[in-house]
Amino acid sequence: MTAHPIFGLIPSTLDEAGVTARLATSSPAGAGACLIVTPNLDHIVQLRRNAAFRAAYRRAVLILCDGFPVQYYARLRGHHAHRVTGSGLIARVMQHPDPAMRLMFVVDRPETAGAVAAWARAHGMIDQVATAIPPVGFIAQPAACSALATAIAHHRPGLLIMGVGAPQSEIFIDRYHRDLPDCWALCVGQGVKMALGLVRRAPPAVRTLHAEWLWRLLQEPRRLAGRYGLGAFRFAGAIAADLRGPRS
């Protein structure tokens, strides 16, 4: 079966172990920050509405199917795509960190930064790990973006982990990648908190059944009920538009 782009994207064929191995290598010299994106249902919906987000996705070096609906649709369109979640990927990286790699975590609040520092101390990596906390809505604040880019450049990470959510993480990396050191830039949202135990990750049985969405909904029903319901409807519309559109 011939594989066609889905939503204008070509998903990677790497599985979680393959991506982890890629992150353990040096990023291409002179490329700046190399963006890795993890599209889920919400990302696909946002891509239709946000031109800056689409631009970031177009220039990403790896596109991983985080959401199982995205992976299933990719397979139906002929792609040998694995499901690689941001939370699973960062959990694997943090469970078995490379003590020689410099890491930087961009997080949402001091409590998260403190948990990252405690993790770094426990692994003997306190000198290799740094954190930054940009202000809420930083992507619309040029001074805040510039300060964040300067802090990242000063630390010189080999792996930059963005834990402040989409689409601002991806847009920031795309806009400032030339101002950043050569590194892999991985956008994982809540995945950092899950890896640190600050947010409960779905149990293995729930993940096997691809029911993480239900697990999260039960934990945060007020915040997520409307988002998931409307998101599913809009994702169906995105699929319909993709099937009607040119396969290019």
CSV table of C-alpha atoms in Angstrom, one decimal:
chain,number,residue,atom,x,y,z
A,1,MET,CA,0.0,0.0,0.0
A,2,THR,CA,1.4,3.4,-1.0
A,3,ALA,CA,1.8,5.7,2.0
A,4,HIS,CA,0.5,9.3,1.6
A,5,PRO,CA,1.1,12.2,3.9
A,6,ILE,CA,-1.5,12.5,6.7
A,7,PHE,CA,-2.6,16.1,7.5
A,8,GLY,CA,0.4,17.1,5.3
A,9,LEU,CA,2.8,15.2,7.6
A,10,ILE,CA,5.1,12.1,7.2
A,11,PRO,CA,5.2,10.3,10.5
A,12,SER,CA,8.4,8.6,11.6
A,13,THR,CA,8.8,4.8,11.5
A,14,LEU,CA,10.9,4.7,14.7
A,15,ASP,CA,9.5,3.1,17.8
A,16,GLU,CA,10.1,4.3,21.4
A,17,ALA,CA,13.4,2.5,21.7
A,18,GLY,CA,14.6,3.8,18.3
A,19,VAL,CA,13.8,7.4,19.2
A,20,THR,CA,15.5,7.0,22.6
A,21,ALA,CA,18.6,5.8,20.8
A,22,ARG,CA,18.5,8.7,18.4
A,23,LEU,CA,18.3,11.1,21.4
A,24,ALA,CA,21.5,9.6,22.8
A,25,THR,CA,23.4,10.7,19.7
A,26,SER,CA,24.5,14.2,18.8
A,27,SER,CA,22.1,16.3,16.8
A,28,PRO,CA,23.3,17.5,13.4
A,29,ALA,CA,26.1,20.1,13.7
A,30,GLY,CA,25.1,23.6,12.8
A,31,ALA,CA,21.4,22.9,12.8
A,32,GLY,CA,20.5,24.6,16.1
A,33,ALA,CA,17.6,23.0,17.9
A,34,CYS,CA,16.1,20.1,16.0
A,35,LEU,CA,12.4,19.9,16.8
A,36,ILE,CA,10.7,16.6,17.6
A,37,VAL,CA,6.9,16.7,17.7
A,38,THR,CA,4.4,14.3,19.2
A,39,PRO,CA,1.0,14.9,17.5
A,40,ASN,CA,-2.1,13.8,19.2
A,41,LEU,CA,-5.8,14.5,18.5
A,42,ASP,CA,-5.6,18.0,20.0
A,43,HIS,CA,-2.5,18.9,17.9
A,44,ILE,CA,-4.1,17.9,14.7
A,45,VAL,CA,-7.1,20.1,15.5
A,46,GLN,CA,-4.8,23.0,16.4
A,47,LEU,CA,-2.8,22.6,13.2
A,48,ARG,CA,-5.8,23.5,11.1
A,49,ARG,CA,-6.2,26.8,12.9
A,50,ASN,CA,-2.7,28.0,13.8
A,51,ALA,CA,-0.3,28.9,11.0
A,52,ALA,CA,2.7,29.2,13.3
A,53,PHE,CA,2.1,25.8,14.7
A,54,ARG,CA,1.8,24.4,11.2
A,55,ALA,CA,5.1,26.0,10.3
A,56,ALA,CA,6.8,24.4,13.3
A,57,TYR,CA,5.5,21.0,12.3
A,58,ARG,CA,6.7,21.4,8.7
A,59,ARG,CA,10.2,21.9,9.9
A,60,ALA,CA,10.2,19.2,12.6
A,61,VAL,CA,12.9,16.6,12.2
A,62,LEU,CA,10.8,13.8,13.7
A,63,ILE,CA,7.0,13.4,13.8
A,64,LEU,CA,5.9,10.8,16.3
A,65,CYS,CA,2.3,9.5,16.7
A,66,ASP,CA,1.5,10.2,20.3
A,67,GLY,CA,-2.3,9.8,20.1
A,68,PHE,CA,-3.6,6.4,19.1
A,69,PRO,CA,-6.2,7.9,16.7
A,70,VAL,CA,-3.4,9.6,14.9
A,71,GLN,CA,-1.4,6.3,14.7
A,72,TYR,CA,-4.4,4.3,13.5
A,73,TYR,CA,-5.1,6.8,10.8
A,74,ALA,CA,-1.5,6.8,9.8
A,75,ARG,CA,-1.5,3.0,9.4
A,76,LEU,CA,-4.7,3.1,7.4
A,77,ARG,CA,-3.0,5.5,5.1
A,78,GLY,CA,0.0,3.1,4.6
A,79,HIS,CA,2.5,4.3,7.2
A,80,HIS,CA,4.4,1.9,9.4
A,81,ALA,CA,4.0,4.2,12.3
A,82,HIS,CA,4.5,3.2,15.9
A,83,ARG,CA,2.8,4.9,18.8
A,84,VAL,CA,5.4,6.9,20.7
A,85,THR,CA,4.0,9.1,23.5
A,86,GLY,CA,5.8,12.1,24.9
A,87,SER,CA,5.2,10.8,28.4
A,88,GLY,CA,6.5,7.4,27.6
A,89,LEU,CA,9.6,8.8,25.8
A,90,ILE,CA,10.6,11.2,28.6
A,91,ALA,CA,10.0,8.5,31.2
A,92,ARG,CA,12.4,6.2,29.4
A,93,VAL,CA,15.0,9.0,29.1
A,94,MET,CA,14.8,9.9,32.8
A,95,GLN,CA,14.8,6.4,34.1
A,96,HIS,CA,18.1,5.7,32.3
A,97,PRO,CA,19.8,9.1,31.8
A,98,ASP,CA,23.1,9.4,30.0
A,99,PRO,CA,25.4,11.0,32.7
A,100,ALA,CA,27.4,12.6,30.0
A,101,MET,CA,24.5,14.5,28.3
A,102,ARG,CA,23.6,18.0,29.3
A,103,LEU,CA,19.9,18.4,29.8
A,104,MET,CA,17.6,21.5,30.1
A,105,PHE,CA,14.0,21.4,31.2
A,106,VAL,CA,11.7,24.3,30.4
A,107,VAL,CA,8.8,23.9,32.9
A,108,ASP,CA,5.8,25.7,34.2
A,109,ARG,CA,6.4,26.3,37.9
A,110,PRO,CA,9.0,26.3,40.7
A,111,GLU,CA,7.6,23.0,42.1
A,112,THR,CA,8.3,21.2,38.9
A,113,ALA,CA,11.8,22.8,38.6
A,114,GLY,CA,12.5,21.7,42.2
A,115,ALA,CA,11.5,18.1,41.4
A,116,VAL,CA,13.8,18.2,38.3
A,117,ALA,CA,16.7,19.4,40.5
A,118,ALA,CA,16.0,16.6,43.0
A,119,TRP,CA,16.0,14.0,40.2
A,120,ALA,CA,19.3,15.4,38.9
A,121,ARG,CA,20.9,15.2,42.4
A,122,ALA,CA,19.7,11.6,42.8
A,123,HIS,CA,21.4,10.7,39.5
A,124,GLY,CA,24.6,12.6,40.1
A,125,MET,CA,23.9,15.0,37.3
A,126,ILE,CA,23.3,18.3,39.0
A,127,ASP,CA,26.0,20.1,37.0
A,128,GLN,CA,24.6,18.8,33.7
A,129,VAL,CA,20.9,19.7,34.3
A,130,ALA,CA,19.3,23.2,34.2
A,131,THR,CA,15.7,24.4,34.3
A,132,ALA,CA,13.9,27.5,33.2
A,133,ILE,CA,10.4,28.8,34.0
A,134,PRO,CA,9.1,31.2,31.3
A,135,PRO,CA,6.0,33.4,32.2
A,136,VAL,CA,2.5,32.2,31.3
A,137,GLY,CA,1.8,33.0,27.6
A,138,PHE,CA,5.5,33.7,27.0
A,139,ILE,CA,5.2,32.9,23.2
A,140,ALA,CA,3.5,36.3,22.8
A,141,GLN,CA,6.2,38.1,24.8
A,142,PRO,CA,9.4,38.7,22.6
A,143,ALA,CA,11.5,39.7,25.7
A,144,ALA,CA,10.5,36.5,27.5
A,145,CYS,CA,11.3,34.4,24.5
A,146,SER,CA,14.7,36.1,24.0
A,147,ALA,CA,15.5,35.6,27.7
A,148,LEU,CA,14.6,31.9,27.5
A,149,ALA,CA,16.7,31.4,24.3
A,150,THR,CA,19.7,33.1,26.0
A,151,ALA,CA,19.3,30.8,29.1
A,152,ILE,CA,19.2,27.7,26.9
A,153,ALA,CA,22.2,28.9,24.9
A,154,HIS,CA,24.2,29.5,28.1
A,155,HIS,CA,23.6,26.0,29.4
A,156,ARG,CA,24.3,24.3,26.0
A,157,PRO,CA,22.1,21.2,26.4
A,158,GLY,CA,22.3,18.2,24.1
A,159,LEU,CA,18.7,17.5,24.9
A,160,LEU,CA,16.1,20.3,25.5
A,161,ILE,CA,12.9,19.2,27.0
A,162,MET,CA,9.9,21.5,26.7
A,163,GLY,CA,7.3,20.8,29.4
A,164,VAL,CA,5.1,23.9,28.9
A,165,GLY,CA,2.5,22.6,26.5
A,166,ALA,CA,1.5,23.0,22.9
A,167,PRO,CA,1.5,25.0,20.7
A,168,GLN,CA,3.9,27.5,22.4
A,169,SER,CA,6.7,25.0,22.9
A,170,GLU,CA,6.8,24.0,19.3
A,171,ILE,CA,6.4,27.5,18.0
A,172,PHE,CA,9.2,28.8,20.3
A,173,ILE,CA,11.7,26.1,19.1
A,174,ASP,CA,10.8,26.8,15.4
A,175,ARG,CA,11.2,30.6,15.8
A,176,TYR,CA,14.4,30.5,17.8
A,177,HIS,CA,16.1,27.3,16.6
A,178,ARG,CA,19.0,29.2,15.1
A,179,ASP,CA,19.6,31.1,18.4
A,180,LEU,CA,19.8,27.8,20.3
A,181,PRO,CA,22.7,25.4,20.5
A,182,ASP,CA,22.8,22.2,18.5
A,183,CYS,CA,20.5,19.9,20.4
A,184,TRP,CA,17.4,17.7,20.2
A,185,ALA,CA,14.3,19.7,21.3
A,186,LEU,CA,11.6,17.4,22.6
A,187,CYS,CA,8.1,18.8,23.4
A,188,VAL,CA,6.3,16.6,25.9
A,189,GLY,CA,3.9,18.8,27.8
A,190,GLN,CA,2.7,17.1,31.0
A,191,GLY,CA,5.2,14.2,30.3
A,192,VAL,CA,7.8,15.8,32.6
A,193,LYS,CA,5.5,15.9,35.5
A,194,MET,CA,4.4,12.3,34.9
A,195,ALA,CA,8.0,11.1,34.8
A,196,LEU,CA,8.7,13.0,38.1
A,197,GLY,CA,5.6,11.6,39.8
A,198,LEU,CA,3.9,15.0,40.1
A,199,VAL,CA,1.0,13.8,37.9
A,200,ARG,CA,-0.1,10.2,38.0
A,201,ARG,CA,0.5,8.4,34.7
A,202,ALA,CA,-2.1,5.9,33.5
A,203,PRO,CA,-1.4,2.3,34.7
A,204,PRO,CA,0.1,-0.1,32.1
A,205,ALA,CA,-3.2,-1.9,31.6
A,206,VAL,CA,-4.9,1.4,30.7
A,207,ARG,CA,-2.1,2.4,28.3
A,208,THR,CA,-2.4,-1.0,26.6
A,209,LEU,CA,-6.1,-0.4,26.0
A,210,HIS,CA,-5.3,3.1,24.7
A,211,ALA,CA,-7.5,4.6,27.3
A,212,GLU,CA,-5.2,7.2,28.7
A,213,TRP,CA,-7.7,9.8,27.6
A,214,LEU,CA,-10.3,8.3,29.9
A,215,TRP,CA,-7.8,8.1,32.8
A,216,ARG,CA,-7.1,11.8,32.4
A,217,LEU,CA,-10.7,12.7,32.0
A,218,LEU,CA,-11.6,10.9,35.3
A,219,GLN,CA,-8.8,12.9,37.0
A,220,GLU,CA,-9.7,16.3,35.5
A,221,PRO,CA,-13.4,16.1,34.3
A,222,ARG,CA,-14.2,19.8,34.4
A,223,ARG,CA,-11.1,20.8,32.4
A,224,LEU,CA,-11.1,18.0,29.9
A,225,ALA,CA,-14.7,16.9,29.2
A,226,GLY,CA,-15.5,19.7,26.8
A,227,ARG,CA,-12.1,19.7,25.3
A,228,TYR,CA,-12.1,15.9,24.5
A,229,GLY,CA,-15.7,16.0,23.2
A,230,LEU,CA,-15.2,18.9,20.9
A,231,GLY,CA,-11.8,17.8,20.0
A,232,ALA,CA,-13.0,14.4,18.8
A,233,PHE,CA,-15.6,16.1,16.6
A,234,ARG,CA,-13.0,18.4,15.1
A,235,PHE,CA,-10.6,15.6,14.6
A,236,ALA,CA,-13.2,13.7,12.6
A,237,GLY,CA,-13.5,16.9,10.5
A,238,ALA,CA,-9.8,17.0,10.0
A,239,ILE,CA,-9.8,13.4,8.7
A,240,ALA,CA,-12.6,14.2,6.3
A,241,ALA,CA,-10.7,17.2,5.0
A,242,ASP,CA,-7.5,15.2,4.7
A,243,LEU,CA,-9.2,12.5,2.7
A,244,ARG,CA,-10.7,15.1,0.3
A,245,GLY,CA,-7.5,17.1,-0.1
A,246,PRO,CA,-4.6,16.6,-2.5
A,247,ARG,CA,-2.2,13.9,-1.5
A,248,SER,CA,1.0,15.9,-1.7
